[in-house]
């Protein structure tokens, strides 16, 4: 067999095997016991609500995607290059389709695994931990594998079907990343608005007005709240990370094509093959997660993370040795070690972001304690302290990214190859994203355990079962925060690679900020981040107020709810939450898509590059701020609930609830949507670059 | 007399005449009646506290300035260019000295005018309005005139004393701007921290714990709170705007030197002369402010603003005609009208910012009403709404700046002169800053009336007197918000001019964001804005908690305070506030100064330019957000207090107090300090550019 064909087949074959293997995990999850009838009833309501939301959401997204995809084909055809339009447009639609599929699979898996986890919790912590993590792993494998399969399929079509030379293919498939980002933006926005509107709405009336605890079955919005975890955290983040993997693989392939004279096909396929190895490492990592007696679930998760990281590092050195190895024409030495070192920079950045996020949002460190302390002097000081901590947290994050960027660029330059520096940053990004499979599994674990806790609570299961799910739920909050930190960090590191790919495609030599149009582009890019954040936060407020009205209406019209003689109409609350979330996701989504296009059409390619770069910088900072402030507020509340500063029901606790509520749209709607926004800027401009030249 | 010498003397002569004229105003203020003994006692306490703070603050600032100024001379001497070091260092020290003087004069005037205004309030609204505005005008004239005199003096020393050619002089005096910014940074930080720490501290214990109203004489921190208005709003903003005027004049002169082949001396002196005309227009504008019966004070102020604006526009056309008029070698046409049009862009931007700020912080518009509405569902929704509004407000502001930048650059280019576009943006900045005298007078009016209200309240004056000061106080809040909007807008517009001056001095042809060091510089610049904001906000929290402890101690140890039998120890609270504010201003100040120097030494000039540009963009956005969110929260509270959504003591009111308290450090500490930070970046790098090449 042709050696090139073997190279070309490694990634898709591993991905297909991974997909098959995920069925094994899925079978394990499915055959597990379903728990008692009360649990099944709650789970069925969650599942019905989640499916209803996702069905309607994807109906809207499908229409938007078709309009955009076909619109691109039409515009390019009108300007005489219908062939290019077809390439971009069909890749866009495939990316959109698979991104949507990733989100849907995540949601379906989560709505099954939540019940299984609740049932396993009756058998103790380890059983429940493994069940929820297996569920998360199914989604993680599917998302990673689908991304690789989609790119490989496009590659093969152009390579084998149309006979294009390998180094021309990456630029033919850039639409795939745009499609993935496009769907991810709406999935994350819609899901993020839904989940926080339901959460805030349920809390405002339930906890504050009616004085009933969280997840109390008398609250009509409680099912909507649990549905939110699946559609926001699972489906949204699934689409988000599918898009990260896709966009960054394609960007790295574009740069690989630039280094074609040195590495040939290997440089182009390195991202895919290394990513496939990372998938294997992640699956092994998941297998090592076991909570022994007296062990915290988080410690077990961190062990698995380290196993994955070490395996990934080994895979990095091996694949660099075989794929990025040439004799530099300038230094006369082998190049592979320099690129392997660049990749190590990325892996270290992943580790650094996990620890930075943990520091800023963990209960045992200064930041969260300082917020809890500030809560003793009232609501306002709680908010001031959280704002200050969130903004402070950007410093270490940015330093980590800048250090990785500088070092990986330097290592790449030492290879002595032309454009080696830029390719070094690309390899670093690949290194950071190599562990994505494991991180995704940890992330998906969060909403599954959150839901399991809700099911246990609402089905009135015994105290010891609740203790298990409470512990897992708290671990899930930590892993969700870590994943968000990781997602921002990878977006930041990837940004440079994506800019470089854009400049390569646009034929730009420089992005001169001292030119007025470029400066204006940069200024507008930064402003769009603030404006988009405002829209996303406000959308939650508006959707929440609709839910508040509905819950109040039910309490008012059905007096039996509060004394437990009559069941609230959960479905009506779910339905209203769905409608308002879908309505609210449209405006911020359109702003995000329209802004770069308008700037590009008015001020042209260099201004778009300015917008892209400065928008990304500001987006990363804002997302860091929002995610970490939100996470820290959340845990400051939990810290007080654990007994500090007067414990539950103390004035400090009330103030900390305010911070937690403010943090909800920050960390679960605006922050995660910003990750997608940043990458949407890159993939959109990369796909439409020819309109801006 | 030599025609050049006449040109050179216009600005300093007008400035000196203005200074003399300010004595007329000052005499009017001083000879006004002092009010009753109770009023005088309160005013004396405020005056003593203000002087004590400013004395200690400027002792610290003097040491810091001397270390920095002499340090620069030493470093330059060590690197062999002691002459350059002496030029930079001595200009730095003069700028620092005059900036400090501006702050001190503002404080002294305010602590006298507050009592006079309180006394005049007994004679009705118009008397009090004119008194407070006259007081503000004294400071406004002194600040503007001192800036012009300082620059003119340096110019004359180099021109006449050392015989340098005119077009070499602007670069010799760039240290002046750095000195002004340096002092302004610490003045604004220290004053801003003091004022809000005292305010928050007084409110937290007084209003919330002890349940006594604002400005109640039983509150031990009440004098500290009133002192804060003088040292934060007056002394701080005085130094801030002195620095704006200075930095932007010098930046424009540097660019004027670039156009020396076309305009000769006139292009260099245009900024100074046009500014001097603006000063005259502002004085006339102040004279037109009269509140007729049934007239709101704000309407009278806005009339004065429009008079100033129209006079300024006329002055712009005249001075452009006489000073920026040449026949373009490329178009063969006269150039003056193009530059006059560029100046009009700046004047319109000033107007736009006043209206944008008014829209976002005024009680009669949607944003403030939306926050008030959100307060009905609790503290958290109040905060979420204010955050969203603040971030939204950046959109119109940025669009206004970008439009002005684009249009003025375009007009400048139409002149057909080389570098005409950049000079167009410089003229626009001059246009925007032409009304600075009037704006400053409006701004200084705010803390004077705020203090007058406090004096009236504490001296237990009759109800109708309080009504007068309350109305003026509310107008003062509006004018303070408008000035902040104006200050951010002018910083944004000026940024491009200052970048261009930096690039000119550094000999940079471009600032290429796609180069890794430049991108890292940009990323770090943006991060420093977030980090600095965090430090500034946290400083307020920390200083406030010290004051809270002191007030609690006094209430605990002296039971007579609450029943009115014993007077609290105001001086102790003032002393503690002073110490903690001065301690807290050091760290953010050092971060602001050290960051650009470190980036410059490590990554060199182009990276510094990247830091400068992106740091400015982010700083402008952040300042807009902080100022407008803070202003909107403040007025949402006032809107509810005026009876909406349940009025005072309703749950909505409590929630709105939380927003107001959060907004305090946003709008009065971090936001205004960011204006200075942005310009410090520019002036510092401009002064130290030779270290970074």
PDB file of C-alpha atoms in Angstrom, chain A residues 200 204 208-209 366 376-381 383-385 387-396 398-399 401-403 405-406 409 422 425 492 495-496 499-500 503 509-517 519-520 522-524 526-527 529-531 533-535 537-538 540-541 548 552 603 609-610 613-614 616-618 620-622 625-626 657-659 661-663 665-666, chain B residues 200 204 208-209 366 376-381 383-385 387-396 398-399 401-403 405-406 409 422 425 492 495-496 499-500 503 509-517 519-520 522-524 526-527 529-531 533-535 537-538 540-541 548 552 603 609-610 613-614 616-618 620-622 625-626 657-659 661-663 665-666:
ATOM      1  CA  UNK A 200     -32.090  32.058  38.148  1.00  0.00           C
ATOM      2  CA  UNK A 204     -35.626  33.776  42.545  1.00  0.00           C
ATOM      3  CA  UNK A 208     -36.198  33.686  47.828  1.00  0.00           C
ATOM      4  CA  UNK A 209     -39.952  34.221  47.518  1.00  0.00           C
ATOM      5  CA  UNK A 366      -7.232  32.906  49.184  1.00  0.00           C
ATOM      6  CA  UNK A 376     -19.945  39.445  55.870  1.00  0.00           C
ATOM      7  CA  UNK A 377     -20.217  43.182  55.150  1.00  0.00           C
ATOM      8  CA  UNK A 378     -23.045  42.743  52.677  1.00  0.00           C
ATOM      9  CA  UNK A 379     -24.159  42.154  49.111  1.00  0.00           C
ATOM     10  CA  UNK A 380     -22.171  45.023  47.642  1.00  0.00           C
ATOM     11  CA  UNK A 381     -18.821  44.034  49.119  1.00  0.00           C
ATOM     12  CA  UNK A 383     -19.855  41.749  44.391  1.00  0.00           C
ATOM     13  CA  UNK A 384     -16.885  44.120  44.604  1.00  0.00           C
ATOM     14  CA  UNK A 385     -14.602  41.372  45.892  1.00  0.00           C
ATOM     15  CA  UNK A 387     -15.252  41.450  40.466  1.00  0.00           C
ATOM     16  CA  UNK A 388     -11.748  42.223  41.682  1.00  0.00           C
ATOM     17  CA  UNK A 389     -10.815  38.535  41.939  1.00  0.00           C
ATOM     18  CA  UNK A 390     -12.162  37.781  38.482  1.00  0.00           C
ATOM     19  CA  UNK A 391     -10.177  40.588  36.923  1.00  0.00           C
ATOM     20  CA  UNK A 392      -7.068  39.638  38.866  1.00  0.00           C
ATOM     21  CA  UNK A 393      -7.289  36.086  37.565  1.00  0.00           C
ATOM     22  CA  UNK A 394      -6.625  37.283  34.035  1.00  0.00           C
ATOM     23  CA  UNK A 395      -3.020  38.096  34.962  1.00  0.00           C
ATOM     24  CA  UNK A 396      -1.679  34.587  35.519  1.00  0.00           C
ATOM     25  CA  UNK A 398      -2.337  35.759  30.180  1.00  0.00           C
ATOM     26  CA  UNK A 399       1.199  35.297  31.452  1.00  0.00           C
ATOM     27  CA  UNK A 401      -0.376  31.996  27.353  1.00  0.00           C
ATOM     28  CA  UNK A 402       2.278  34.595  26.513  1.00  0.00           C
ATOM     29  CA  UNK A 403       5.023  32.400  27.926  1.00  0.00           C
ATOM     30  CA  UNK A 405       3.510  31.516  22.773  1.00  0.00           C
ATOM     31  CA  UNK A 406       6.946  33.002  23.164  1.00  0.00           C
ATOM     32  CA  UNK A 409       7.702  30.269  18.752  1.00  0.00           C
ATOM     33  CA  UNK A 422       4.675  29.925  13.542  1.00  0.00           C
ATOM     34  CA  UNK A 425       2.985  27.756  18.003  1.00  0.00           C
ATOM     35  CA  UNK A 492      -5.988  31.988  23.428  1.00  0.00           C
ATOM     36  CA  UNK A 495      -5.600  32.298  18.268  1.00  0.00           C
ATOM     37  CA  UNK A 496      -2.113  32.981  16.990  1.00  0.00           C
ATOM     38  CA  UNK A 499      -4.394  34.457  12.710  1.00  0.00           C
ATOM     39  CA  UNK A 500      -1.401  33.088  10.902  1.00  0.00           C
ATOM     40  CA  UNK A 503      -2.831  35.977   6.981  1.00  0.00           C
ATOM     41  CA  UNK A 509       2.517  40.361   5.191  1.00  0.00           C
ATOM     42  CA  UNK A 510       1.697  42.379   8.298  1.00  0.00           C
ATOM     43  CA  UNK A 511      -1.157  43.740  10.400  1.00  0.00           C
ATOM     44  CA  UNK A 512      -0.188  47.337  10.977  1.00  0.00           C
ATOM     45  CA  UNK A 513      -2.127  48.727  13.915  1.00  0.00           C
ATOM     46  CA  UNK A 514      -0.879  52.223  13.184  1.00  0.00           C
ATOM     47  CA  UNK A 515      -2.977  52.344  10.016  1.00  0.00           C
ATOM     48  CA  UNK A 516      -6.318  54.003  10.747  1.00  0.00           C
ATOM     49  CA  UNK A 517      -8.581  51.287   9.267  1.00  0.00           C
ATOM     50  CA  UNK A 519      -6.890  50.488  14.383  1.00  0.00           C
ATOM     51  CA  UNK A 520     -10.606  51.041  13.866  1.00  0.00           C
ATOM     52  CA  UNK A 522      -9.195  46.524  16.335  1.00  0.00           C
ATOM     53  CA  UNK A 523     -11.239  48.999  18.350  1.00  0.00           C
ATOM     54  CA  UNK A 524     -14.500  47.634  16.955  1.00  0.00           C
ATOM     55  CA  UNK A 526     -12.769  44.845  21.232  1.00  0.00           C
ATOM     56  CA  UNK A 527     -16.071  46.674  21.482  1.00  0.00           C
ATOM     57  CA  UNK A 529     -16.758  41.586  22.839  1.00  0.00           C
ATOM     58  CA  UNK A 530     -18.192  43.995  25.420  1.00  0.00           C
ATOM     59  CA  UNK A 531     -21.412  44.425  23.467  1.00  0.00           C
ATOM     60  CA  UNK A 533     -21.268  40.060  26.629  1.00  0.00           C
ATOM     61  CA  UNK A 534     -23.880  42.643  27.465  1.00  0.00           C
ATOM     62  CA  UNK A 535     -26.410  41.032  25.121  1.00  0.00           C
ATOM     63  CA  UNK A 537     -26.085  38.638  30.082  1.00  0.00           C
ATOM     64  CA  UNK A 538     -29.197  40.641  29.377  1.00  0.00           C
ATOM     65  CA  UNK A 540     -30.533  35.638  30.636  1.00  0.00           C
ATOM     66  CA  UNK A 541     -32.163  38.382  32.664  1.00  0.00           C
ATOM     67  CA  UNK A 548     -40.405  34.010  37.164  1.00  0.00           C
ATOM     68  CA  UNK A 552     -45.592  32.935  40.172  1.00  0.00           C
ATOM     69  CA  UNK A 603     -12.350  48.110   5.796  1.00  0.00           C
ATOM     70  CA  UNK A 609      -7.035  40.842  10.950  1.00  0.00           C
ATOM     71  CA  UNK A 610      -6.815  43.697  13.465  1.00  0.00           C
ATOM     72  CA  UNK A 613      -6.463  39.769  16.954  1.00  0.00           C
ATOM     73  CA  UNK A 614      -7.659  42.438  19.336  1.00  0.00           C
ATOM     74  CA  UNK A 616      -9.493  37.664  20.546  1.00  0.00           C
ATOM     75  CA  UNK A 617      -7.274  39.300  23.154  1.00  0.00           C
ATOM     76  CA  UNK A 618     -10.209  41.080  24.743  1.00  0.00           C
ATOM     77  CA  UNK A 620      -9.943  35.864  26.220  1.00  0.00           C
ATOM     78  CA  UNK A 621      -9.594  38.388  29.036  1.00  0.00           C
ATOM     79  CA  UNK A 622     -13.316  38.884  29.346  1.00  0.00           C
ATOM     80  CA  UNK A 625     -12.874  37.294  34.085  1.00  0.00           C
ATOM     81  CA  UNK A 626     -16.439  36.052  33.689  1.00  0.00           C
ATOM     82  CA  UNK A 657     -26.237  33.952  47.161  1.00  0.00           C
ATOM     83  CA  UNK A 658     -26.351  37.325  45.394  1.00  0.00           C
ATOM     84  CA  UNK A 659     -22.813  36.807  44.104  1.00  0.00           C
ATOM     85  CA  UNK A 661     -26.683  34.463  41.096  1.00  0.00           C
ATOM     86  CA  UNK A 662     -24.724  37.253  39.388  1.00  0.00           C
ATOM     87  CA  UNK A 663     -22.040  34.718  38.532  1.00  0.00           C
ATOM     88  CA  UNK A 665     -24.908  34.220  33.544  1.00  0.00           C
ATOM     89  CA  UNK A 666     -21.228  35.239  33.733  1.00  0.00           C
TER      90      UNK A 666
ATOM     91  CA  UNK B 200     -18.552  53.007  51.395  1.00  0.00           C
ATOM     92  CA  UNK B 204     -21.900  50.393  55.486  1.00  0.00           C
ATOM     93  CA  UNK B 208     -26.949  49.777  57.076  1.00  0.00           C
ATOM     94  CA  UNK B 209     -25.801  48.896  60.594  1.00  0.00           C
ATOM     95  CA  UNK B 366     -34.372  53.372  29.257  1.00  0.00           C
ATOM     96  CA  UNK B 376     -37.583  44.780  42.075  1.00  0.00           C
ATOM     97  CA  UNK B 377     -36.434  41.155  41.734  1.00  0.00           C
ATOM     98  CA  UNK B 378     -33.482  41.597  44.051  1.00  0.00           C
ATOM     99  CA  UNK B 379     -29.847  42.515  44.524  1.00  0.00           C
ATOM    100  CA  UNK B 380     -28.531  40.064  41.956  1.00  0.00           C
ATOM    101  CA  UNK B 381     -30.760  41.185  39.101  1.00  0.00           C
ATOM    102  CA  UNK B 383     -26.183  43.931  39.467  1.00  0.00           C
ATOM    103  CA  UNK B 384     -26.759  41.865  36.333  1.00  0.00           C
ATOM    104  CA  UNK B 385     -28.757  44.665  34.712  1.00  0.00           C
ATOM    105  CA  UNK B 387     -23.330  45.194  34.268  1.00  0.00           C
ATOM    106  CA  UNK B 388     -25.166  44.632  31.009  1.00  0.00           C
ATOM    107  CA  UNK B 389     -25.986  48.335  30.623  1.00  0.00           C
ATOM    108  CA  UNK B 390     -22.412  49.385  31.344  1.00  0.00           C
ATOM    109  CA  UNK B 391     -21.030  46.995  28.758  1.00  0.00           C
ATOM    110  CA  UNK B 392     -23.664  48.010  26.238  1.00  0.00           C
ATOM    111  CA  UNK B 393     -22.712  51.667  26.648  1.00  0.00           C
ATOM    112  CA  UNK B 394     -19.291  50.991  25.164  1.00  0.00           C
ATOM    113  CA  UNK B 395     -20.860  50.431  21.743  1.00  0.00           C
ATOM    114  CA  UNK B 396     -22.045  53.962  21.000  1.00  0.00           C
ATOM    115  CA  UNK B 398     -16.581  53.414  20.442  1.00  0.00           C
ATOM    116  CA  UNK B 399     -18.607  54.065  17.317  1.00  0.00           C
ATOM    117  CA  UNK B 401     -14.606  57.671  18.460  1.00  0.00           C
ATOM    118  CA  UNK B 402     -14.083  55.486  15.408  1.00  0.00           C
ATOM    119  CA  UNK B 403     -16.244  57.743  13.288  1.00  0.00           C
ATOM    120  CA  UNK B 405     -11.014  59.123  13.867  1.00  0.00           C
ATOM    121  CA  UNK B 406     -11.955  57.945  10.416  1.00  0.00           C
ATOM    122  CA  UNK B 409      -8.077  61.266   9.164  1.00  0.00           C
ATOM    123  CA  UNK B 422      -2.422  61.922  11.118  1.00  0.00           C
ATOM    124  CA  UNK B 425      -6.635  63.356  13.913  1.00  0.00           C
ATOM    125  CA  UNK B 492      -9.637  57.592  23.160  1.00  0.00           C
ATOM    126  CA  UNK B 495      -4.664  57.952  21.742  1.00  0.00           C
ATOM    127  CA  UNK B 496      -4.091  57.799  18.031  1.00  0.00           C
ATOM    128  CA  UNK B 499       0.710  56.639  19.225  1.00  0.00           C
ATOM    129  CA  UNK B 500       1.714  58.521  16.133  1.00  0.00           C
ATOM    130  CA  UNK B 503       6.121  56.017  16.405  1.00  0.00           C
ATOM    131  CA  UNK B 509       7.198  52.494  10.284  1.00  0.00           C
ATOM    132  CA  UNK B 510       4.561  50.029  11.420  1.00  0.00           C
ATOM    133  CA  UNK B 511       3.238  48.129  14.434  1.00  0.00           C
ATOM    134  CA  UNK B 512       2.845  44.614  13.160  1.00  0.00           C
ATOM    135  CA  UNK B 513       0.519  42.669  15.438  1.00  0.00           C
ATOM    136  CA  UNK B 514       1.348  39.443  13.638  1.00  0.00           C
ATOM    137  CA  UNK B 515       4.878  39.502  15.051  1.00  0.00           C
ATOM    138  CA  UNK B 516       5.005  37.439  18.225  1.00  0.00           C
ATOM    139  CA  UNK B 517       6.660  40.080  20.485  1.00  0.00           C
ATOM    140  CA  UNK B 519       1.244  40.396  19.939  1.00  0.00           C
ATOM    141  CA  UNK B 520       2.576  39.522  23.375  1.00  0.00           C
ATOM    142  CA  UNK B 522      -0.591  43.820  23.065  1.00  0.00           C
ATOM    143  CA  UNK B 523      -1.879  40.914  25.116  1.00  0.00           C
ATOM    144  CA  UNK B 524       0.016  42.104  28.192  1.00  0.00           C
ATOM    145  CA  UNK B 526      -4.787  44.507  27.703  1.00  0.00           C
ATOM    146  CA  UNK B 527      -4.151  42.333  30.716  1.00  0.00           C
ATOM    147  CA  UNK B 529      -5.866  47.110  32.299  1.00  0.00           C
ATOM    148  CA  UNK B 530      -7.828  44.264  33.890  1.00  0.00           C
ATOM    149  CA  UNK B 531      -5.216  43.749  36.575  1.00  0.00           C
ATOM    150  CA  UNK B 533      -8.757  47.684  37.615  1.00  0.00           C
ATOM    151  CA  UNK B 534      -8.762  44.757  39.986  1.00  0.00           C
ATOM    152  CA  UNK B 535      -6.127  46.378  42.186  1.00  0.00           C
ATOM    153  CA  UNK B 537     -11.272  48.160  43.141  1.00  0.00           C
ATOM    154  CA  UNK B 538      -9.736  45.942  45.776  1.00  0.00           C
ATOM    155  CA  UNK B 540     -11.202  50.582  47.969  1.00  0.00           C
ATOM    156  CA  UNK B 541     -12.562  47.445  49.589  1.00  0.00           C
ATOM    157  CA  UNK B 548     -15.661  50.349  59.045  1.00  0.00           C
ATOM    158  CA  UNK B 552     -17.620  50.498  64.809  1.00  0.00           C
ATOM    159  CA  UNK B 603      10.463  43.248  23.879  1.00  0.00           C
ATOM    160  CA  UNK B 609       3.620  50.319  20.639  1.00  0.00           C
ATOM    161  CA  UNK B 610       1.428  47.212  20.539  1.00  0.00           C
ATOM    162  CA  UNK B 613      -2.457  50.694  21.372  1.00  0.00           C
ATOM    163  CA  UNK B 614      -4.247  47.645  22.654  1.00  0.00           C
ATOM    164  CA  UNK B 616      -5.542  52.003  25.280  1.00  0.00           C
ATOM    165  CA  UNK B 617      -8.372  50.294  23.424  1.00  0.00           C
ATOM    166  CA  UNK B 618      -9.122  48.045  26.356  1.00  0.00           C
ATOM    167  CA  UNK B 620     -11.144  53.041  27.047  1.00  0.00           C
ATOM    168  CA  UNK B 621     -13.700  50.229  26.934  1.00  0.00           C
ATOM    169  CA  UNK B 622     -13.180  49.317  30.553  1.00  0.00           C
ATOM    170  CA  UNK B 625     -18.056  50.342  31.237  1.00  0.00           C
ATOM    171  CA  UNK B 626     -17.054  51.248  34.790  1.00  0.00           C
ATOM    172  CA  UNK B 657     -28.331  50.635  47.191  1.00  0.00           C
ATOM    173  CA  UNK B 658     -26.246  47.521  46.535  1.00  0.00           C
ATOM    174  CA  UNK B 659     -25.779  48.563  42.922  1.00  0.00           C
ATOM    175  CA  UNK B 661     -22.284  50.847  46.377  1.00  0.00           C
ATOM    176  CA  UNK B 662     -20.751  48.510  43.803  1.00  0.00           C
ATOM    177  CA  UNK B 663     -20.724  51.389  41.345  1.00  0.00           C
ATOM    178  CA  UNK B 665     -15.331  52.207  43.221  1.00  0.00           C
ATOM    179  CA  UNK B 666     -16.171  51.550  39.570  1.00  0.00           C
TER     180      UNK B 666
END
